[in-house]
């Protein structure tokens, strides 16, 4: 019953009762067990898997093969990862047959910090080979995040200028309007840095900054991503104070509705100092990106839901138009990840009919505007890849480890720091604390809210354009 209701509620396609539904539900079995009991549940699981195999009809498997792939998908609190792995191992459920692969999928968080991630990985690797392990970062399943490397490496006009010589800076924003909902217990121990930056934001950054891989094979792509993480400048305590801003939302108004502050959310400590917003300036110390700031920002209860990458190109020397028209807008490329998927490019052109008047114009490609277009959800794609046995869209251990190495000094500094901000320091519905604006203002820049800002304009709310802001339609 619960199953049927969930499918009805969340399926992107209408669900019909009848033969198709019956056939679908016959494929499911539910086994209830205590995951921390090392024996009983796992022995029972082994028995069920054995009976499934013997009841398999010839023709269910390819080429008459009677074996089957087994995928263990761990969407459970992180402290259960190891007990489950050990329970599976005790029953030999990790052992692969020639035609019966065993795969294990881990939802995040993979560890709580560098030490716990290493410890977990060591224990998992005593049982499973790296090739059997799928660490999910659902951002890698998003259409436009995969598209980033296509846009970069399949366009002759972009790759030659994708470097510090032509790019002034990059902004990566993942803004959410939601609060923590019913995940207060988990989130209050995690915070935005662990929940979003260590994984999703780092993955986005690697896609934007990686070198072209020698081939599109899984390991070659991962090799390049991990190099970016290794080149991320580790921040000193002084740099953390200056370049990493944290915030927590108080009560406010989002989408016209009054919402409680973070400390008033279910299962959140009423005096919590957990951050729900992070903005930071980072540098990638390699040949391509030396000196180019990457500004990263993510938070809950922000004014709009929007994930996007904004690449601002350098302006030209101050001659000709750049001399005459002070304040000429820079060229900007925006990769819109969600909710709208697409790309837009802003450039300067003469305003028709008005001699001597130059204005920024946009070429806008909206990928999901086409009627009938229905790209798979990130999870649909990722689960399909697990079934197929393709690990390209999953994170390799060294990626996870390097990302923890990057955020670890920040975690440690925040844990001990005397200079804790007074939370809450932004109202729900605002773009984080004022220090986040200040972070860019000090560099003579402003956050570029891209199409998001245009959305605000359309809704008649206040979206003041910054120096680098686009012209609204
Ligand atoms: C999850 C985080 O991994 O990603 C959530 O745990 C966050 O806190 C979510 O809300 C964001 O995902 P998306 O796909 O909505 O951007």
Short mmCIF file of N, CA and C in Angstrom, two decimals, residues 113-288:
data_model
loop_
_atom_site.label_atom_id
_atom_site.label_comp_id
_atom_site.label_asym_id
_atom_site.label_seq_id
_atom_site.Cartn_x
_atom_site.Cartn_y
_atom_site.Cartn_z
N UNK A 113 34.38 12.83 8.66
CA UNK A 113 35.59 13.64 8.49
C UNK A 113 36.63 12.75 7.83
N UNK A 114 37.83 13.26 7.67
CA UNK A 114 38.85 12.48 6.95
C UNK A 114 39.15 11.15 7.64
N UNK A 115 39.32 11.20 8.97
CA UNK A 115 39.70 9.97 9.69
C UNK A 115 38.58 8.93 9.60
N UNK A 116 37.34 9.34 9.80
CA UNK A 116 36.25 8.35 9.79
C UNK A 116 36.03 7.83 8.37
N UNK A 117 36.24 8.67 7.36
CA UNK A 117 36.09 8.21 5.98
C UNK A 117 37.16 7.17 5.66
N UNK A 118 38.39 7.42 6.12
CA UNK A 118 39.48 6.46 5.88
C UNK A 118 39.20 5.14 6.59
N UNK A 119 38.75 5.27 7.82
CA UNK A 119 38.46 4.07 8.61
C UNK A 119 37.38 3.24 7.93
N UNK A 120 36.31 3.93 7.50
CA UNK A 120 35.21 3.22 6.83
C UNK A 120 35.71 2.57 5.55
N UNK A 121 36.49 3.31 4.79
CA UNK A 121 36.96 2.77 3.52
C UNK A 121 37.84 1.53 3.74
N UNK A 122 38.67 1.59 4.77
CA UNK A 122 39.55 0.45 5.05
C UNK A 122 38.71 -0.80 5.35
N UNK A 123 37.67 -0.59 6.17
CA UNK A 123 36.83 -1.74 6.55
C UNK A 123 36.06 -2.28 5.35
N UNK A 124 35.55 -1.36 4.53
CA UNK A 124 34.79 -1.80 3.35
C UNK A 124 35.71 -2.53 2.39
N UNK A 125 36.94 -2.01 2.23
CA UNK A 125 37.87 -2.61 1.27
C UNK A 125 38.42 -3.97 1.73
N UNK A 126 38.31 -4.24 3.05
CA UNK A 126 38.70 -5.58 3.50
C UNK A 126 37.71 -6.62 2.97
N UNK A 127 36.53 -6.14 2.58
CA UNK A 127 35.49 -7.07 2.13
C UNK A 127 35.25 -6.93 0.61
N UNK A 128 35.05 -5.71 0.16
CA UNK A 128 34.73 -5.49 -1.26
C UNK A 128 35.92 -4.90 -2.00
N UNK A 129 36.08 -5.27 -3.26
CA UNK A 129 37.09 -4.65 -4.12
C UNK A 129 36.59 -3.27 -4.55
N UNK A 130 37.52 -2.37 -4.87
CA UNK A 130 37.11 -1.02 -5.32
C UNK A 130 36.15 -1.12 -6.52
N UNK A 131 36.36 -2.08 -7.39
CA UNK A 131 35.51 -2.23 -8.59
C UNK A 131 34.07 -2.59 -8.23
N UNK A 132 33.85 -3.08 -7.01
CA UNK A 132 32.49 -3.45 -6.62
C UNK A 132 31.76 -2.29 -5.93
N UNK A 133 32.51 -1.22 -5.66
CA UNK A 133 31.97 -0.15 -4.80
C UNK A 133 31.46 1.04 -5.63
N UNK A 134 30.27 1.48 -5.33
CA UNK A 134 29.65 2.63 -6.00
C UNK A 134 29.30 3.66 -4.94
N UNK A 135 30.09 4.75 -4.87
CA UNK A 135 29.78 5.81 -3.90
C UNK A 135 28.96 6.86 -4.64
N UNK A 136 27.74 7.03 -4.18
CA UNK A 136 26.83 7.92 -4.92
C UNK A 136 27.09 9.39 -4.59
N UNK A 137 27.15 10.20 -5.63
CA UNK A 137 27.00 11.64 -5.48
C UNK A 137 25.97 11.99 -6.54
N UNK A 138 24.73 12.23 -6.12
CA UNK A 138 23.67 12.28 -7.14
C UNK A 138 23.84 13.47 -8.09
N UNK A 139 24.71 14.45 -7.73
CA UNK A 139 24.93 15.55 -8.67
C UNK A 139 25.56 15.04 -9.97
N UNK A 140 26.33 13.96 -9.86
CA UNK A 140 26.97 13.43 -11.07
C UNK A 140 25.96 12.81 -12.03
N UNK A 141 24.75 12.55 -11.53
CA UNK A 141 23.71 11.99 -12.40
C UNK A 141 22.89 13.08 -13.07
N UNK A 142 23.15 14.33 -12.73
CA UNK A 142 22.34 15.42 -13.31
C UNK A 142 22.78 15.69 -14.74
N UNK A 143 21.78 15.88 -15.57
CA UNK A 143 22.01 16.06 -17.01
C UNK A 143 23.06 17.15 -17.29
N UNK A 144 22.87 18.32 -16.70
CA UNK A 144 23.73 19.44 -17.07
C UNK A 144 25.13 19.34 -16.46
N UNK A 145 25.26 18.54 -15.41
CA UNK A 145 26.60 18.39 -14.84
C UNK A 145 27.42 17.50 -15.76
N UNK A 146 26.77 16.49 -16.32
CA UNK A 146 27.48 15.69 -17.33
C UNK A 146 27.75 16.53 -18.57
N UNK A 147 26.83 17.44 -18.82
CA UNK A 147 26.96 18.27 -20.02
C UNK A 147 28.15 19.23 -19.92
N UNK A 148 28.59 19.52 -18.70
CA UNK A 148 29.69 20.50 -18.55
C UNK A 148 30.91 20.04 -19.35
N UNK A 149 31.25 18.75 -19.23
CA UNK A 149 32.46 18.35 -19.96
C UNK A 149 32.21 18.24 -21.45
N UNK A 150 30.97 18.00 -21.84
CA UNK A 150 30.69 18.00 -23.28
C UNK A 150 30.82 19.43 -23.81
N UNK A 151 30.21 20.37 -23.10
CA UNK A 151 30.28 21.77 -23.54
C UNK A 151 31.75 22.22 -23.62
N UNK A 152 32.52 21.80 -22.65
CA UNK A 152 33.93 22.22 -22.64
C UNK A 152 34.76 21.56 -23.74
N UNK A 153 34.61 20.24 -23.85
CA UNK A 153 35.55 19.50 -24.70
C UNK A 153 35.02 19.21 -26.10
N UNK A 154 33.77 19.62 -26.36
CA UNK A 154 33.25 19.36 -27.71
C UNK A 154 33.05 20.67 -28.49
N UNK A 155 33.61 21.76 -27.97
CA UNK A 155 33.43 23.04 -28.65
C UNK A 155 34.77 23.73 -28.88
N UNK A 156 35.09 23.90 -30.13
CA UNK A 156 36.39 24.46 -30.48
C UNK A 156 36.55 25.89 -29.98
N UNK A 157 35.43 26.61 -29.83
CA UNK A 157 35.58 28.02 -29.44
C UNK A 157 35.76 28.19 -27.94
N UNK A 158 35.51 27.13 -27.16
CA UNK A 158 35.60 27.30 -25.71
C UNK A 158 36.93 26.84 -25.11
N UNK A 159 37.33 25.64 -25.46
CA UNK A 159 38.49 25.07 -24.77
C UNK A 159 39.74 25.96 -24.82
N UNK A 160 40.03 26.59 -25.96
CA UNK A 160 41.26 27.42 -25.99
C UNK A 160 41.23 28.60 -25.02
N UNK A 161 40.04 29.04 -24.63
CA UNK A 161 40.00 30.21 -23.74
C UNK A 161 39.59 29.82 -22.31
N UNK A 162 39.55 28.53 -22.04
CA UNK A 162 39.10 28.05 -20.72
C UNK A 162 40.29 28.01 -19.75
N UNK A 163 40.83 29.16 -19.42
CA UNK A 163 42.02 29.19 -18.56
C UNK A 163 42.21 30.60 -17.98
N UNK A 164 43.25 30.72 -17.16
CA UNK A 164 43.45 31.96 -16.41
C UNK A 164 43.74 33.15 -17.33
N UNK A 165 44.14 32.89 -18.55
CA UNK A 165 44.46 34.00 -19.44
C UNK A 165 43.19 34.74 -19.84
N UNK A 166 42.09 34.01 -19.97
CA UNK A 166 40.85 34.62 -20.48
C UNK A 166 39.72 34.66 -19.46
N UNK A 167 39.83 33.85 -18.41
CA UNK A 167 38.72 33.81 -17.45
C UNK A 167 39.09 34.64 -16.22
N UNK A 168 38.17 35.53 -15.85
CA UNK A 168 38.41 36.40 -14.70
C UNK A 168 38.14 35.66 -13.40
N UNK A 169 36.98 35.01 -13.34
CA UNK A 169 36.65 34.22 -12.16
C UNK A 169 35.46 33.32 -12.48
N UNK A 170 35.20 32.38 -11.58
CA UNK A 170 34.08 31.45 -11.76
C UNK A 170 33.24 31.47 -10.48
N UNK A 171 31.93 31.44 -10.65
CA UNK A 171 31.04 31.35 -9.48
C UNK A 171 30.22 30.07 -9.60
N UNK A 172 30.16 29.32 -8.53
CA UNK A 172 29.34 28.10 -8.54
C UNK A 172 28.35 28.21 -7.37
N UNK A 173 27.08 28.24 -7.71
CA UNK A 173 26.05 28.41 -6.68
C UNK A 173 25.08 27.24 -6.70
N UNK A 174 24.77 26.74 -5.52
CA UNK A 174 23.66 25.79 -5.42
C UNK A 174 22.77 26.30 -4.30
N UNK A 175 21.66 26.91 -4.70
CA UNK A 175 20.77 27.56 -3.73
C UNK A 175 19.49 26.73 -3.61
N UNK A 176 19.05 26.60 -2.37
CA UNK A 176 17.80 25.87 -2.13
C UNK A 176 16.82 26.76 -1.39
N UNK A 177 15.53 26.59 -1.67
CA UNK A 177 14.51 27.32 -0.90
C UNK A 177 14.06 26.49 0.29
N UNK A 178 14.22 25.18 0.20
CA UNK A 178 13.79 24.30 1.28
C UNK A 178 14.64 24.51 2.53
N UNK A 179 14.05 24.15 3.67
CA UNK A 179 14.82 24.09 4.91
C UNK A 179 15.32 22.66 5.07
N UNK A 180 15.53 22.24 6.32
CA UNK A 180 16.04 20.87 6.49
C UNK A 180 14.93 19.83 6.53
N UNK A 181 13.69 20.28 6.57
CA UNK A 181 12.57 19.34 6.53
C UNK A 181 12.63 18.35 7.68
N UNK A 182 12.46 17.06 7.36
CA UNK A 182 12.46 16.05 8.45
C UNK A 182 13.84 15.42 8.63
N UNK A 183 14.88 16.10 8.12
CA UNK A 183 16.23 15.51 8.24
C UNK A 183 17.08 16.24 9.28
N UNK A 184 16.39 16.91 10.21
CA UNK A 184 17.09 17.73 11.20
C UNK A 184 18.14 16.95 11.98
N UNK A 185 17.81 15.72 12.35
CA UNK A 185 18.71 14.92 13.17
C UNK A 185 20.05 14.70 12.45
N UNK A 186 19.94 14.29 11.17
CA UNK A 186 21.17 14.09 10.39
C UNK A 186 21.87 15.43 10.14
N UNK A 187 21.10 16.43 9.68
CA UNK A 187 21.70 17.67 9.20
C UNK A 187 22.41 18.42 10.33
N UNK A 188 21.82 18.36 11.51
CA UNK A 188 22.40 19.13 12.61
C UNK A 188 23.81 18.63 12.95
N UNK A 189 24.08 17.36 12.64
CA UNK A 189 25.44 16.85 12.89
C UNK A 189 26.34 17.08 11.68
N UNK A 190 25.73 17.38 10.54
CA UNK A 190 26.52 17.50 9.32
C UNK A 190 26.80 18.98 8.99
N UNK A 191 25.76 19.74 8.68
CA UNK A 191 25.96 21.13 8.26
C UNK A 191 26.26 21.20 6.78
N UNK A 192 26.17 22.42 6.24
CA UNK A 192 26.28 22.60 4.78
C UNK A 192 27.65 22.20 4.23
N UNK A 193 28.69 22.38 5.03
CA UNK A 193 30.03 22.06 4.53
C UNK A 193 30.15 20.57 4.20
N UNK A 194 29.70 19.74 5.14
CA UNK A 194 29.77 18.29 4.89
C UNK A 194 28.66 17.84 3.94
N UNK A 195 27.49 18.45 4.08
CA UNK A 195 26.32 17.99 3.34
C UNK A 195 26.40 18.35 1.85
N UNK A 196 26.98 19.48 1.53
CA UNK A 196 26.98 19.94 0.13
C UNK A 196 28.38 20.19 -0.43
N UNK A 197 29.27 20.81 0.38
CA UNK A 197 30.54 21.25 -0.19
C UNK A 197 31.49 20.07 -0.42
N UNK A 198 31.61 19.19 0.59
CA UNK A 198 32.59 18.09 0.50
C UNK A 198 32.28 17.19 -0.71
N UNK A 199 31.03 17.16 -1.12
CA UNK A 199 30.67 16.24 -2.20
C UNK A 199 30.18 16.99 -3.44
N UNK A 200 28.93 17.46 -3.42
CA UNK A 200 28.34 18.02 -4.65
C UNK A 200 29.11 19.21 -5.21
N UNK A 201 29.49 20.14 -4.32
CA UNK A 201 30.15 21.35 -4.83
C UNK A 201 31.56 21.01 -5.33
N UNK A 202 32.23 20.10 -4.63
CA UNK A 202 33.56 19.69 -5.10
C UNK A 202 33.45 18.98 -6.45
N UNK A 203 32.41 18.18 -6.64
CA UNK A 203 32.24 17.48 -7.91
C UNK A 203 31.98 18.48 -9.05
N UNK A 204 31.12 19.46 -8.76
CA UNK A 204 30.85 20.49 -9.77
C UNK A 204 32.14 21.22 -10.16
N UNK A 205 32.90 21.55 -9.12
CA UNK A 205 34.16 22.26 -9.35
C UNK A 205 35.11 21.43 -10.23
N UNK A 206 35.18 20.14 -9.97
CA UNK A 206 36.12 19.32 -10.76
C UNK A 206 35.69 19.26 -12.22
N UNK A 207 34.37 19.23 -12.46
CA UNK A 207 33.91 19.16 -13.85
C UNK A 207 34.26 20.44 -14.60
N UNK A 208 34.17 21.56 -13.88
CA UNK A 208 34.45 22.84 -14.52
C UNK A 208 35.96 23.00 -14.77
N UNK A 209 36.76 22.46 -13.85
CA UNK A 209 38.19 22.81 -13.88
C UNK A 209 39.10 21.72 -14.42
N UNK A 210 38.60 20.49 -14.61
CA UNK A 210 39.52 19.40 -14.95
C UNK A 210 40.17 19.58 -16.32
N UNK A 211 41.31 18.93 -16.49
CA UNK A 211 41.98 18.89 -17.79
C UNK A 211 41.25 17.88 -18.68
N UNK A 212 41.39 18.00 -19.99
CA UNK A 212 40.77 16.98 -20.84
C UNK A 212 41.37 15.60 -20.54
N UNK A 213 40.53 14.60 -20.30
CA UNK A 213 41.09 13.27 -20.04
C UNK A 213 41.64 12.66 -21.33
N UNK A 214 42.54 11.67 -21.19
CA UNK A 214 43.12 11.07 -22.39
C UNK A 214 42.10 10.23 -23.14
N UNK A 215 41.04 9.77 -22.43
CA UNK A 215 39.93 9.10 -23.10
C UNK A 215 38.72 9.26 -22.19
N UNK A 216 37.57 8.80 -22.65
CA UNK A 216 36.37 8.96 -21.82
C UNK A 216 36.13 7.75 -20.92
N UNK A 217 37.14 6.90 -20.80
CA UNK A 217 37.00 5.74 -19.92
C UNK A 217 36.88 6.21 -18.47
N UNK A 218 36.15 5.41 -17.69
CA UNK A 218 35.89 5.76 -16.29
C UNK A 218 37.13 6.25 -15.55
N UNK A 219 38.19 5.45 -15.57
CA UNK A 219 39.34 5.79 -14.73
C UNK A 219 40.09 7.01 -15.23
N UNK A 220 40.07 7.23 -16.55
CA UNK A 220 40.78 8.40 -17.08
C UNK A 220 40.05 9.69 -16.68
N UNK A 221 38.70 9.65 -16.69
CA UNK A 221 37.94 10.84 -16.27
C UNK A 221 38.18 11.08 -14.78
N UNK A 222 38.12 10.01 -14.00
CA UNK A 222 38.32 10.16 -12.55
C UNK A 222 39.73 10.65 -12.23
N UNK A 223 40.72 10.19 -13.01
CA UNK A 223 42.10 10.66 -12.78
C UNK A 223 42.18 12.18 -12.86
N UNK A 224 41.52 12.73 -13.87
CA UNK A 224 41.60 14.18 -14.05
C UNK A 224 40.85 14.93 -12.95
N UNK A 225 39.71 14.34 -12.53
CA UNK A 225 38.96 15.02 -11.46
C UNK A 225 39.76 15.06 -10.17
N UNK A 226 40.42 13.95 -9.88
CA UNK A 226 41.14 13.90 -8.61
C UNK A 226 42.33 14.87 -8.63
N UNK A 227 42.90 15.10 -9.81
CA UNK A 227 44.01 16.05 -9.89
C UNK A 227 43.56 17.46 -9.50
N UNK A 228 42.33 17.81 -9.88
CA UNK A 228 41.83 19.14 -9.50
C UNK A 228 41.73 19.24 -7.98
N UNK A 229 41.19 18.18 -7.38
CA UNK A 229 41.04 18.22 -5.92
C UNK A 229 42.39 18.32 -5.23
N UNK A 230 43.37 17.62 -5.80
CA UNK A 230 44.72 17.69 -5.21
C UNK A 230 45.32 19.08 -5.34
N UNK A 231 44.90 19.81 -6.38
CA UNK A 231 45.48 21.15 -6.60
C UNK A 231 44.74 22.24 -5.83
N UNK A 232 43.65 21.87 -5.17
CA UNK A 232 42.93 22.91 -4.41
C UNK A 232 43.81 23.44 -3.29
N UNK A 233 43.90 24.73 -3.21
CA UNK A 233 44.76 25.31 -2.17
C UNK A 233 44.15 25.02 -0.79
N UNK A 234 44.95 24.42 0.08
CA UNK A 234 44.46 24.16 1.45
C UNK A 234 44.55 25.48 2.21
N UNK A 235 43.48 25.82 2.90
CA UNK A 235 43.41 27.15 3.50
C UNK A 235 44.02 27.18 4.90
N UNK A 236 44.78 28.23 5.15
CA UNK A 236 45.34 28.43 6.49
C UNK A 236 44.23 29.02 7.37
N UNK A 237 44.40 28.98 8.69
CA UNK A 237 43.36 29.56 9.57
C UNK A 237 43.03 31.01 9.19
N UNK A 238 44.06 31.80 8.85
CA UNK A 238 43.80 33.21 8.49
C UNK A 238 42.95 33.26 7.21
N UNK A 239 43.27 32.39 6.26
CA UNK A 239 42.50 32.40 5.01
C UNK A 239 41.06 31.91 5.25
N UNK A 240 40.91 30.96 6.16
CA UNK A 240 39.55 30.48 6.45
C UNK A 240 38.71 31.64 7.00
N UNK A 241 39.30 32.41 7.92
CA UNK A 241 38.55 33.54 8.48
C UNK A 241 38.12 34.50 7.38
N UNK A 242 39.00 34.70 6.45
CA UNK A 242 38.75 35.71 5.41
C UNK A 242 37.91 35.19 4.26
N UNK A 243 38.16 33.95 3.88
CA UNK A 243 37.59 33.44 2.63
C UNK A 243 36.45 32.43 2.78
N UNK A 244 36.16 32.01 4.01
CA UNK A 244 35.07 31.03 4.16
C UNK A 244 34.01 31.62 5.10
N UNK A 245 32.82 31.77 4.57
CA UNK A 245 31.73 32.42 5.32
C UNK A 245 30.68 31.36 5.65
N UNK A 246 30.24 31.34 6.89
CA UNK A 246 29.17 30.41 7.23
C UNK A 246 27.96 31.18 7.74
N UNK A 247 26.81 30.59 7.54
CA UNK A 247 25.58 31.24 7.98
C UNK A 247 24.56 30.23 8.45
N UNK A 248 23.59 30.74 9.17
CA UNK A 248 22.47 29.89 9.58
C UNK A 248 21.20 30.73 9.48
N UNK A 249 20.14 30.15 8.91
CA UNK A 249 18.94 30.97 8.69
C UNK A 249 18.08 31.10 9.95
N UNK A 250 17.54 32.30 10.07
CA UNK A 250 16.54 32.55 11.10
C UNK A 250 15.16 32.52 10.44
N UNK A 251 14.11 32.85 11.19
CA UNK A 251 12.77 32.88 10.58
C UNK A 251 12.74 33.89 9.44
N UNK A 252 11.86 33.69 8.50
CA UNK A 252 11.77 34.61 7.38
C UNK A 252 10.66 34.20 6.43
N UNK A 253 10.74 34.74 5.22
CA UNK A 253 9.69 34.49 4.22
C UNK A 253 10.35 33.92 2.97
N UNK A 254 9.88 32.75 2.55
CA UNK A 254 10.39 32.15 1.32
C UNK A 254 9.18 31.83 0.43
N UNK A 255 9.27 32.22 -0.82
CA UNK A 255 8.16 32.03 -1.75
C UNK A 255 6.84 32.54 -1.18
N UNK A 256 6.91 33.66 -0.50
CA UNK A 256 5.70 34.27 0.05
C UNK A 256 5.15 33.61 1.30
N UNK A 257 5.85 32.62 1.83
CA UNK A 257 5.37 31.93 3.03
C UNK A 257 6.29 32.16 4.20
N UNK A 258 5.70 32.37 5.36
CA UNK A 258 6.54 32.53 6.55
C UNK A 258 7.07 31.18 6.97
N UNK A 259 8.35 31.11 7.26
CA UNK A 259 8.94 29.82 7.64
C UNK A 259 9.76 30.00 8.92
N UNK A 260 9.88 28.93 9.71
CA UNK A 260 10.65 29.07 10.96
C UNK A 260 12.14 29.12 10.69
N UNK A 261 12.89 29.56 11.68
CA UNK A 261 14.35 29.55 11.59
C UNK A 261 14.85 28.12 11.75
N UNK A 262 16.13 27.93 11.44
CA UNK A 262 16.72 26.59 11.52
C UNK A 262 16.57 26.00 12.92
N UNK A 263 16.81 26.84 13.93
CA UNK A 263 16.77 26.33 15.30
C UNK A 263 15.36 25.92 15.72
N UNK A 264 14.38 26.30 14.93
CA UNK A 264 13.00 25.91 15.26
C UNK A 264 12.54 24.71 14.43
N UNK A 265 13.44 24.11 13.65
CA UNK A 265 13.07 22.95 12.81
C UNK A 265 13.04 21.69 13.69
N UNK A 266 12.22 20.70 13.29
CA UNK A 266 12.16 19.46 14.08
C UNK A 266 13.53 18.78 14.20
N UNK A 267 13.80 18.29 15.38
CA UNK A 267 15.02 17.52 15.68
C UNK A 267 16.31 18.31 15.54
N UNK A 268 16.18 19.63 15.61
CA UNK A 268 17.38 20.47 15.58
C UNK A 268 17.55 21.08 16.97
N UNK A 269 18.78 21.08 17.45
CA UNK A 269 19.10 21.67 18.76
C UNK A 269 18.71 23.16 18.75
N UNK A 270 18.01 23.59 19.79
CA UNK A 270 17.52 24.98 19.78
C UNK A 270 18.64 26.01 19.90
N UNK A 271 19.83 25.53 20.28
CA UNK A 271 20.98 26.46 20.35
C UNK A 271 22.02 26.04 19.31
N UNK A 272 21.57 25.37 18.28
CA UNK A 272 22.51 24.79 17.30
C UNK A 272 23.43 25.83 16.67
N UNK A 273 24.68 25.42 16.48
CA UNK A 273 25.62 26.28 15.76
C UNK A 273 25.98 25.68 14.40
N UNK A 274 25.13 24.82 13.91
CA UNK A 274 25.37 24.19 12.60
C UNK A 274 25.10 25.20 11.49
N UNK A 275 25.97 25.20 10.48
CA UNK A 275 25.80 26.14 9.37
C UNK A 275 24.85 25.58 8.31
N UNK A 276 23.98 26.45 7.82
CA UNK A 276 23.07 26.05 6.74
C UNK A 276 23.44 26.78 5.44
N UNK A 277 24.53 27.52 5.50
CA UNK A 277 24.99 28.30 4.35
C UNK A 277 26.52 28.36 4.40
N UNK A 278 27.13 28.19 3.25
CA UNK A 278 28.58 28.38 3.15
C UNK A 278 28.89 29.13 1.86
N UNK A 279 29.75 30.12 1.95
CA UNK A 279 30.28 30.76 0.74
C UNK A 279 31.79 30.78 0.91
N UNK A 280 32.52 30.52 -0.16
CA UNK A 280 33.98 30.53 -0.02
C UNK A 280 34.67 30.91 -1.32
N UNK A 281 35.89 31.38 -1.13
CA UNK A 281 36.73 31.67 -2.30
C UNK A 281 37.86 30.65 -2.29
N UNK A 282 38.01 29.92 -3.39
CA UNK A 282 39.08 28.92 -3.43
C UNK A 282 39.94 29.12 -4.67
N UNK A 283 41.15 28.61 -4.59
CA UNK A 283 42.06 28.68 -5.73
C UNK A 283 42.52 27.28 -6.12
N UNK A 284 42.67 27.08 -7.40
CA UNK A 284 43.21 25.81 -7.88
C UNK A 284 44.62 26.11 -8.36
N UNK A 285 45.59 25.63 -7.59
CA UNK A 285 46.98 26.00 -7.89
C UNK A 285 47.57 25.07 -8.93
N UNK A 286 47.13 25.22 -10.16
CA UNK A 286 47.78 24.49 -11.24
C UNK A 286 48.01 25.44 -12.41
N UNK A 287 48.59 24.92 -13.46
CA UNK A 287 49.01 25.77 -14.57
C UNK A 287 47.83 26.49 -15.21
N UNK A 288 46.69 25.78 -15.33
CA UNK A 288 45.55 26.36 -16.03
C UNK A 288 44.86 27.47 -15.22
#
